[in-house]
XYZ file of C-alpha atoms in Angstrom:
38
model
C -13.893 15.347 -13.060
C -10.291 15.615 -11.848
C -8.448 12.377 -11.272
C -6.575 11.732 -8.027
C -2.784 11.473 -8.077
C -2.954 7.957 -6.654
C -4.421 6.683 -9.934
C -1.354 7.935 -11.793
C 1.120 6.121 -9.517
C 2.422 2.617 -10.101
C 2.044 -0.055 -7.430
C 5.826 -0.167 -6.918
C 5.758 3.496 -5.874
C 2.836 3.089 -3.473
C 3.809 -0.214 -1.827
C 6.704 1.063 0.380
C 4.468 3.780 1.820
C 1.656 1.324 2.417
C 4.043 -1.104 4.131
C 5.382 1.659 6.395
C 1.835 2.568 7.414
C 0.933 -1.054 8.121
C 4.055 -1.589 10.251
C 3.437 1.679 12.109
C 0.034 0.288 13.074
C 1.649 -2.857 14.489
C 0.918 -5.244 11.627
C 3.363 -7.384 9.656
C 4.391 -7.531 6.017
C 2.892 -11.031 5.794
C -0.489 -9.690 6.906
C -0.286 -6.995 4.231
C 0.524 -9.595 1.582
C -2.478 -11.687 2.630
C -4.734 -8.667 2.111
C -3.223 -7.580 -1.205
C -2.600 -10.933 -2.837
C -5.433 -12.895 -1.255
């Protein structure tokens, strides 16, 4: 089975894109941190 590219990426490469998406949807960085870090 082929693996997705996302599994080959480090968190530091994905995080800025995830943050941009969250902010585009009207949420804050603090809310993102609560979800990621618990």
